[in-house]
Amino acid sequence: MKKIIVLFLGCSILFGCGQKKQTVTTFPELDAWAAQCKACKPNSFGYPVNQFSALDEFYQWYIQSGMDTINLNNAGDPFADDSYTLNSHWFERQVIEFFAPYYGFDTANLWGIVTNSGTDGNNHGIYFGANVLKQQTGQLPIVYVSDEAHYSNMRLCDLQNLEVRLIKSDNMGRMIPEDLDRQLDPSRGCLIVYAMGSTLKGAIDDIPALNAVLDKYPQMAIYRHVDAALFGGYLPFTEHRNMIDSRELNYQSISVSGHKFFGIDSPSGLFITSRDIYDAQNNFNIAYLNNNMRMISCSRDAVQPVKFWWLIQKVGADGWKAQANAILANTDYLNAELERIHWPHMCNQYSNTVLFRRPNPELVKKYNLACGQDDNLGGDVAHIVVMQHVTPSAIDRFIADLETSQQ
Ligand SMILES: *Cc1c(COP(=O)(O)O)cnc(C)c1O
């Protein structure tokens, strides 16, 4: 017993929050790592991951039902007839049909998948958009994205060999319409990626103003993809839901992460588009996969769609409404508390991301804060993303530490 305790203590030092792991060779060390993850969880403030996952009962069901002994795979199109039977396509399709109306898509003209991640959804948006525009114009488009957008968009354009024009953002992190106009080449197709929740500052691109710029060039072929990895989870469940409605904003596809707002406990996401966009993609005629391989990956996770389905039943729209309102109220509370102690900070409207002057390294580490640079807040900054587990009492703990660190 004593030996185990000694080992355990040794390992918790080994696995301190944010420390690099060393070689692990024994199962007690594995348990020590699990204990350390549990200890770090309540202070996980800097990254947009909901740590209040509602999947405990799902795992119980999964093992009780024997599903843990079956190797499932969602290769193929969830909206087509199946070639392979051990999949969860039926759930995947229901999940897409449940969420699509929240983004203003019509279920009669719909296609989508449960993705590996927000990045995977962006990859599909950029790939599908480039294909559509190439068909319309005979050449590849130019991609326009703001310099505050998530880096995955730039990476994916690099990967797909697409020309990118980085549009300047304003102090709040929003793409500047005048700079878009200045950099636009109306002789080529325009693939624009709108950020709905930029990574550092939580900015929402002013889509109506940017669309007004694009409207000046009626001859230009346009595809609009929305990168809404984080905000796409909660905005549809607030009174601001029209801000993400494709009927108002005229976008063709959207990517949302599943592990962020929805709290799925491993990377996943939603990619939603219309049937027309889907039909314009190459199907590669793979006979053994229902002749429909328009998505990028062959094998896809079959468990994530079932987790999404489970959450729709267990949490559902009412639960997500309550959570969305709570995180925005808690964001207001964090801002008010920073204001009270005169700590320089900023936060965009509709955002749950609070940027502030970077505290000392001990606090950055303790609360796993995400760091960046911003001249408006005096250089070194950090942010907190107010997810479901960043409750008022957790905020009180952080503010007390911040005040102490100032003394
Ligand atoms: C998190 C995030 C991404 C990346 O999503 P993953 O699910 O981590 O791949 C892309 N864009 C934005 C705006 C994000 O917040």
Coordinates of C-alpha atoms and ligand atoms in Angstrom, one line a residue:
M1 CA 0.0 0.0 0.0
K2 CA 2.8 2.4 1.0
K3 CA 4.6 1.6 -2.2
I4 CA 1.5 2.4 -4.2
I5 CA 1.1 5.8 -2.5
V6 CA 4.8 6.6 -3.1
L7 CA 4.5 5.6 -6.7
F8 CA 1.3 7.7 -7.0
L9 CA 2.9 10.8 -5.5
G10 CA 5.9 10.3 -7.7
C11 CA 3.7 10.1 -10.8
S12 CA 1.6 13.1 -9.9
I13 CA 4.8 15.1 -10.0
L14 CA 5.7 13.4 -13.2
F15 CA 2.3 14.4 -14.7
G16 CA 1.9 17.9 -13.3
C17 CA -0.7 20.0 -15.3
G18 CA 0.9 21.2 -18.5
Q19 CA 4.1 19.3 -17.9
K20 CA 5.7 17.1 -20.5
K21 CA 5.1 13.4 -19.9
Q22 CA 8.0 11.1 -19.3
T23 CA 8.2 7.5 -20.3
V24 CA 5.3 5.5 -18.6
T25 CA 5.9 1.8 -18.3
T26 CA 3.4 0.5 -15.6
F27 CA -0.3 0.4 -15.1
P28 CA -0.1 2.2 -11.7
E29 CA 1.6 5.1 -13.6
L30 CA -1.3 5.0 -16.1
D31 CA -3.7 5.3 -13.1
A32 CA -1.6 8.2 -11.8
W33 CA -2.0 10.0 -15.1
A34 CA -5.8 9.5 -15.0
A35 CA -5.8 10.9 -11.4
Q36 CA -3.8 13.9 -12.6
C37 CA -6.2 14.6 -15.5
K38 CA -9.1 14.6 -13.0
A39 CA -7.1 17.1 -10.8
C40 CA -6.4 19.4 -13.7
K41 CA -9.9 19.4 -15.1
P42 CA -11.6 22.1 -12.9
N43 CA -8.9 24.6 -13.8
S44 CA -8.9 24.0 -17.6
F45 CA -9.9 27.5 -18.6
G46 CA -7.9 28.5 -21.7
Y47 CA -9.2 26.1 -24.4
P48 CA -12.7 25.9 -25.8
V49 CA -13.6 22.4 -24.6
N50 CA -16.7 21.7 -22.5
Q51 CA -15.5 19.5 -19.6
F52 CA -19.1 18.8 -18.4
S53 CA -19.6 15.9 -20.8
A54 CA -23.0 14.2 -20.3
L55 CA -21.8 10.8 -21.6
D56 CA -21.3 8.7 -18.5
E57 CA -24.5 6.7 -19.1
F58 CA -23.6 6.4 -22.8
Y59 CA -20.4 4.5 -21.8
Q60 CA -22.4 2.3 -19.4
W61 CA -24.8 1.4 -22.2
Y62 CA -22.0 0.9 -24.7
I63 CA -20.5 -1.8 -22.6
Q64 CA -23.7 -3.4 -21.3
S65 CA -25.0 -3.7 -24.9
G66 CA -21.8 -5.3 -26.0
M67 CA -21.1 -2.6 -28.6
D68 CA -17.6 -2.4 -27.3
T69 CA -16.9 -5.8 -28.9
I70 CA -17.9 -4.6 -32.4
N71 CA -15.6 -2.8 -34.8
L72 CA -17.9 -0.2 -36.4
N73 CA -17.0 2.0 -39.3
N74 CA -18.9 4.8 -41.1
A75 CA -17.1 4.6 -44.4
G76 CA -19.5 5.8 -47.1
D77 CA -22.3 8.3 -47.4
P78 CA -24.8 8.5 -44.5
F79 CA -27.4 9.9 -47.0
A80 CA -27.1 6.9 -49.4
D81 CA -28.0 3.2 -49.2
D82 CA -25.4 1.3 -47.3
S83 CA -22.9 -1.2 -48.7
Y84 CA -21.3 -1.9 -45.3
T85 CA -23.7 -2.9 -42.5
L86 CA -21.7 -2.4 -39.3
N87 CA -22.1 1.4 -39.2
S88 CA -24.2 4.1 -37.6
H89 CA -25.1 6.0 -40.8
W90 CA -28.7 6.0 -39.7
F91 CA -27.8 8.0 -36.6
E92 CA -25.4 10.2 -38.4
R93 CA -28.1 11.2 -40.9
Q94 CA -30.5 11.9 -38.0
V95 CA -27.9 14.1 -36.3
I96 CA -27.4 16.2 -39.4
E97 CA -31.1 16.5 -39.9
F98 CA -31.6 17.6 -36.3
F99 CA -28.9 20.3 -36.4
A100 CA -29.4 21.5 -40.0
P101 CA -32.5 23.7 -39.3
Y102 CA -30.6 25.5 -36.5
Y103 CA -28.2 26.8 -39.3
G104 CA -31.1 27.6 -41.6
F105 CA -30.6 24.6 -43.9
D106 CA -33.7 23.0 -45.5
T107 CA -33.9 19.2 -44.8
A108 CA -35.3 18.7 -48.3
N109 CA -32.0 20.0 -49.8
L110 CA -29.4 18.8 -47.3
W111 CA -26.2 16.9 -47.0
G112 CA -23.7 16.6 -44.2
I113 CA -21.5 14.3 -42.1
V114 CA -20.3 14.0 -38.5
T115 CA -16.7 14.9 -38.9
N116 CA -13.4 14.1 -37.1
S117 CA -13.1 17.8 -36.0
G118 CA -13.7 21.4 -36.8
T119 CA -10.6 21.2 -39.0
D120 CA -12.1 18.3 -40.9
G121 CA -15.3 20.3 -41.5
N122 CA -13.2 23.3 -42.8
N123 CA -11.3 20.9 -45.1
H124 CA -14.6 19.8 -46.6
G125 CA -15.9 23.3 -46.9
I126 CA -12.8 24.5 -48.7
Y127 CA -12.5 21.4 -50.9
F128 CA -16.2 21.4 -51.8
G129 CA -16.1 25.2 -52.4
A130 CA -13.0 25.0 -54.6
N131 CA -14.6 22.2 -56.7
V132 CA -17.9 24.1 -57.2
L133 CA -16.1 27.3 -58.2
K134 CA -13.7 25.4 -60.6
Q135 CA -16.7 23.9 -62.3
Q136 CA -18.3 27.4 -62.6
T137 CA -15.2 29.3 -63.8
G138 CA -12.9 26.7 -65.2
Q139 CA -10.1 27.6 -62.8
L140 CA -9.4 27.4 -59.1
P141 CA -10.7 30.2 -56.9
I142 CA -8.8 32.6 -54.6
V143 CA -9.5 32.0 -50.9
Y144 CA -10.2 35.1 -48.7
V145 CA -9.9 34.7 -45.0
S146 CA -9.0 37.1 -42.2
D147 CA -5.6 37.2 -40.5
E148 CA -7.4 36.4 -37.2
A149 CA -9.1 33.3 -38.5
H150 CA -8.1 29.9 -37.1
Y151 CA -4.8 28.7 -38.6
S152 CA -6.4 25.5 -39.9
N153 CA -7.9 27.5 -42.8
M154 CA -4.5 28.7 -44.0
R155 CA -3.0 25.2 -43.5
L156 CA -5.8 23.6 -45.5
C157 CA -5.4 26.0 -48.4
D158 CA -1.8 25.2 -48.4
L159 CA -2.6 21.5 -48.5
Q160 CA -5.1 22.0 -51.3
N161 CA -2.7 24.2 -53.2
L162 CA -5.1 27.2 -53.2
E163 CA -4.0 30.8 -53.4
V164 CA -4.9 32.7 -50.2
R165 CA -5.4 36.4 -49.6
L166 CA -5.2 37.3 -45.9
I167 CA -7.6 40.1 -45.1
K168 CA -6.7 42.5 -42.3
S169 CA -8.8 42.5 -39.2
D170 CA -9.7 45.4 -37.0
N171 CA -8.8 45.8 -33.3
M172 CA -11.7 43.5 -32.3
G173 CA -10.5 40.8 -34.7
R174 CA -13.1 41.2 -37.5
M175 CA -12.3 41.1 -41.2
I176 CA -12.2 44.7 -42.5
P177 CA -14.6 45.1 -45.4
E178 CA -12.5 47.8 -47.1
D179 CA -9.5 45.6 -47.1
L180 CA -11.5 42.7 -48.6
D181 CA -12.6 45.1 -51.4
R182 CA -9.0 46.2 -52.0
Q183 CA -7.7 42.7 -52.3
L184 CA -10.6 41.2 -54.2
D185 CA -9.8 39.9 -57.7
P186 CA -13.3 39.7 -59.3
S187 CA -11.9 38.0 -62.4
R188 CA -11.5 34.8 -60.4
G189 CA -13.9 32.7 -58.3
C190 CA -14.1 33.9 -54.7
L191 CA -14.0 31.3 -51.9
I192 CA -14.5 33.2 -48.7
V193 CA -14.2 31.7 -45.2
Y194 CA -16.0 33.6 -42.5
A195 CA -14.8 33.3 -38.9
M196 CA -17.6 32.9 -36.4
G197 CA -15.6 33.1 -33.3
S198 CA -11.9 34.0 -34.2
T199 CA -9.5 32.0 -32.1
L200 CA -7.8 34.5 -29.9
K201 CA -10.4 37.3 -29.6
G202 CA -13.7 35.5 -30.3
A203 CA -14.6 37.9 -33.1
I204 CA -17.5 37.3 -35.5
D205 CA -16.8 38.6 -39.0
D206 CA -19.5 41.1 -40.0
I207 CA -20.9 38.9 -42.7
P208 CA -23.7 41.3 -43.9
A209 CA -21.1 44.0 -44.4
L210 CA -18.7 41.6 -46.2
N211 CA -21.5 40.2 -48.3
A212 CA -22.3 43.8 -49.3
V213 CA -18.7 44.1 -50.7
L214 CA -19.1 40.9 -52.7
D215 CA -22.5 42.1 -54.0
K216 CA -20.7 44.8 -55.9
Y217 CA -19.3 42.1 -58.3
P218 CA -22.4 40.3 -59.6
Q219 CA -20.4 38.5 -62.3
M220 CA -18.1 36.9 -59.7
A221 CA -18.7 33.3 -58.7
I222 CA -18.8 33.0 -54.9
Y223 CA -18.7 30.2 -52.3
R224 CA -19.0 31.1 -48.6
H225 CA -17.9 28.7 -45.9
V226 CA -18.4 29.5 -42.2
D227 CA -15.9 28.3 -39.7
A228 CA -18.0 28.2 -36.6
A229 CA -16.1 25.6 -34.6
L230 CA -16.9 27.1 -31.2
F231 CA -19.7 29.7 -31.6
G232 CA -21.6 27.5 -34.0
G233 CA -22.3 25.3 -31.0
Y234 CA -24.1 27.8 -28.8
L235 CA -25.3 30.7 -31.0
P236 CA -28.2 28.7 -32.5
F237 CA -29.5 28.2 -29.0
T238 CA -29.5 31.9 -28.1
E239 CA -31.7 34.7 -29.1
H240 CA -29.0 35.7 -31.6
R241 CA -29.6 32.6 -33.7
N242 CA -30.4 34.6 -36.8
M243 CA -26.6 35.6 -36.8
I244 CA -25.8 32.1 -37.9
D245 CA -28.7 31.5 -40.2
S246 CA -27.6 30.5 -43.8
R247 CA -30.9 32.0 -45.2
E248 CA -29.9 35.4 -43.9
L249 CA -26.1 35.1 -44.5
N250 CA -26.2 33.2 -47.8
Y251 CA -23.4 30.7 -47.0
Q252 CA -23.0 27.3 -48.6
S253 CA -21.4 25.3 -45.8
I254 CA -20.6 25.3 -42.1
S255 CA -18.2 23.5 -39.8
V256 CA -18.9 23.1 -36.0
S257 CA -16.8 21.2 -33.5
G258 CA -18.5 18.5 -31.4
H259 CA -16.0 18.5 -28.5
K260 CA -16.3 22.2 -27.9
F261 CA -19.8 23.4 -26.9
F262 CA -21.5 20.1 -27.2
G263 CA -19.0 18.4 -24.9
I264 CA -18.4 15.2 -26.9
D265 CA -15.4 13.8 -25.1
S266 CA -13.1 13.4 -28.1
P267 CA -12.6 15.3 -31.3
S268 CA -15.6 15.3 -33.6
G269 CA -17.8 17.9 -35.4
L270 CA -20.6 18.7 -37.9
F271 CA -20.2 19.6 -41.6
I272 CA -23.4 20.8 -43.1
T273 CA -24.1 21.9 -46.7
S274 CA -26.8 21.6 -49.3
R275 CA -27.5 18.7 -51.6
D276 CA -26.7 20.9 -54.6
I277 CA -23.2 21.5 -53.4
Y278 CA -22.8 17.8 -52.6
D279 CA -24.0 16.8 -56.1
A280 CA -21.4 19.0 -57.7
Q281 CA -18.6 16.9 -56.1
N282 CA -16.8 13.9 -57.8
N283 CA -18.2 10.6 -56.5
F284 CA -15.2 8.5 -57.6
N285 CA -17.7 5.7 -58.4
I286 CA -16.5 3.4 -55.7
A287 CA -18.8 0.4 -56.3
Y288 CA -18.1 -1.2 -52.9
L289 CA -19.0 2.1 -51.1
N290 CA -22.4 2.8 -52.6
N291 CA -20.8 4.8 -55.4
N292 CA -20.7 7.8 -53.2
M293 CA -17.4 8.8 -51.9
R294 CA -17.5 12.6 -51.9
M295 CA -16.2 13.0 -48.4
I296 CA -12.5 13.2 -47.9
S297 CA -11.8 10.3 -45.5
C298 CA -12.7 6.7 -46.3
S299 CA -13.1 5.2 -42.8
R300 CA -15.0 7.5 -40.4
D301 CA -15.8 7.2 -36.7
A302 CA -19.2 5.4 -36.2
V303 CA -19.3 6.0 -32.4
Q304 CA -19.3 9.8 -32.5
P305 CA -22.6 10.0 -34.4
V306 CA -24.2 7.8 -31.7
K307 CA -22.8 10.1 -29.0
F308 CA -24.3 13.1 -30.8
W309 CA -27.6 11.2 -31.0
W310 CA -27.4 10.4 -27.3
L311 CA -26.8 14.0 -26.4
I312 CA -29.8 15.1 -28.5
Q313 CA -31.9 12.8 -26.4
K314 CA -30.3 13.6 -23.0
V315 CA -29.6 17.3 -23.3
G316 CA -31.5 18.4 -26.4
A317 CA -32.4 21.9 -27.5
D318 CA -33.7 23.0 -24.1
G319 CA -30.6 21.8 -22.3
W320 CA -28.4 23.6 -24.9
K321 CA -30.4 26.8 -24.6
A322 CA -29.9 26.8 -20.8
Q323 CA -26.1 26.1 -21.2
A324 CA -25.7 28.8 -23.9
N325 CA -27.4 31.4 -21.7
A326 CA -25.3 30.3 -18.8
I327 CA -22.0 30.6 -20.5
L328 CA -22.8 34.1 -21.8
A329 CA -24.0 35.2 -18.4
N330 CA -20.8 33.8 -16.8
T331 CA -18.8 35.6 -19.5
D332 CA -20.4 38.8 -18.4
Y333 CA -19.6 37.9 -14.8
L334 CA -15.9 37.3 -15.6
N335 CA -15.7 40.6 -17.5
A336 CA -17.3 42.5 -14.6
E337 CA -14.9 40.9 -12.1
L338 CA -11.9 41.9 -14.2
E339 CA -13.3 45.4 -14.4
R340 CA -13.7 45.5 -10.7
I341 CA -10.1 44.6 -10.0
H342 CA -8.9 47.0 -12.9
W343 CA -7.3 44.2 -14.9
P344 CA -7.1 45.2 -18.6
H345 CA -9.4 43.0 -20.7
M346 CA -11.6 42.9 -23.8
C347 CA -14.5 40.7 -25.0
N348 CA -16.5 40.8 -28.2
Q349 CA -20.3 40.9 -28.3
Y350 CA -21.9 37.4 -28.4
S351 CA -18.5 35.9 -27.4
N352 CA -17.5 33.6 -24.5
T353 CA -13.8 34.4 -25.0
V354 CA -12.3 36.9 -22.7
L355 CA -8.9 38.4 -23.5
F356 CA -6.9 40.0 -20.8
R357 CA -3.4 41.2 -19.8
R358 CA -1.3 38.0 -19.2
P359 CA -0.9 37.2 -15.5
N360 CA 2.3 35.6 -14.2
P361 CA 3.5 32.2 -15.5
E362 CA 2.3 30.4 -12.4
L363 CA -1.3 31.4 -13.1
V364 CA -1.0 30.8 -16.8
K365 CA 0.0 27.3 -15.9
K366 CA -2.4 26.7 -13.1
Y367 CA -5.4 27.7 -15.2
N368 CA -4.0 26.4 -18.5
L369 CA -4.5 29.8 -20.1
A370 CA -4.0 30.2 -23.9
C371 CA -1.5 33.0 -24.6
G372 CA -1.2 35.5 -27.4
Q373 CA -0.1 39.0 -28.3
D374 CA -2.3 42.0 -28.6
D375 CA -1.0 45.6 -28.8
N376 CA -4.3 47.1 -27.5
L377 CA -3.9 45.3 -24.2
G378 CA -0.2 46.1 -23.9
G379 CA 1.4 43.1 -25.6
D380 CA 1.4 39.8 -23.7
V381 CA -2.2 38.6 -23.3
A382 CA -4.0 35.4 -22.4
H383 CA -7.6 34.3 -22.7
I384 CA -10.2 32.3 -20.9
V385 CA -13.0 30.6 -22.9
V386 CA -16.0 30.5 -20.6
M387 CA -17.2 26.9 -21.3
Q388 CA -19.8 25.1 -19.2
H389 CA -17.4 24.1 -16.4
V390 CA -16.2 27.7 -16.0
T391 CA -18.8 28.4 -13.4
P392 CA -19.2 31.6 -11.2
S393 CA -17.4 29.8 -8.3
A394 CA -14.6 28.8 -10.6
I395 CA -14.3 32.4 -11.8
D396 CA -14.2 33.6 -8.1
R397 CA -11.2 31.2 -7.5
F398 CA -9.4 32.6 -10.5
I399 CA -10.1 36.3 -9.7
A400 CA -8.9 35.7 -6.1
D401 CA -5.7 34.2 -7.4
L402 CA -5.3 37.1 -9.8
E403 CA -5.7 39.7 -7.0
T404 CA -3.2 37.9 -4.8
S405 CA -0.7 37.8 -7.7
Q406 CA -1.0 41.6 -8.0
Q407 CA 0.1 42.2 -4.4
Ligands
LIG1 C1 -11.2 25.2 -32.6 C2 -11.4 25.9 -33.8 C3 -11.0 25.3 -35.0 C4 -10.4 24.0 -35.1 O1 -11.3 23.0 -34.7 P1 -10.9 21.5 -34.2 O2 -12.2 20.9 -33.9 O3 -10.0 21.7 -33.1 O4 -10.2 20.9 -35.4 C5 -11.2 26.0 -36.2 N1 -11.7 27.2 -36.2 C6 -12.1 27.8 -35.1 C7 -12.7 29.2 -35.2 C8 -11.9 27.2 -33.9 O5 -12.3 27.8 -32.7

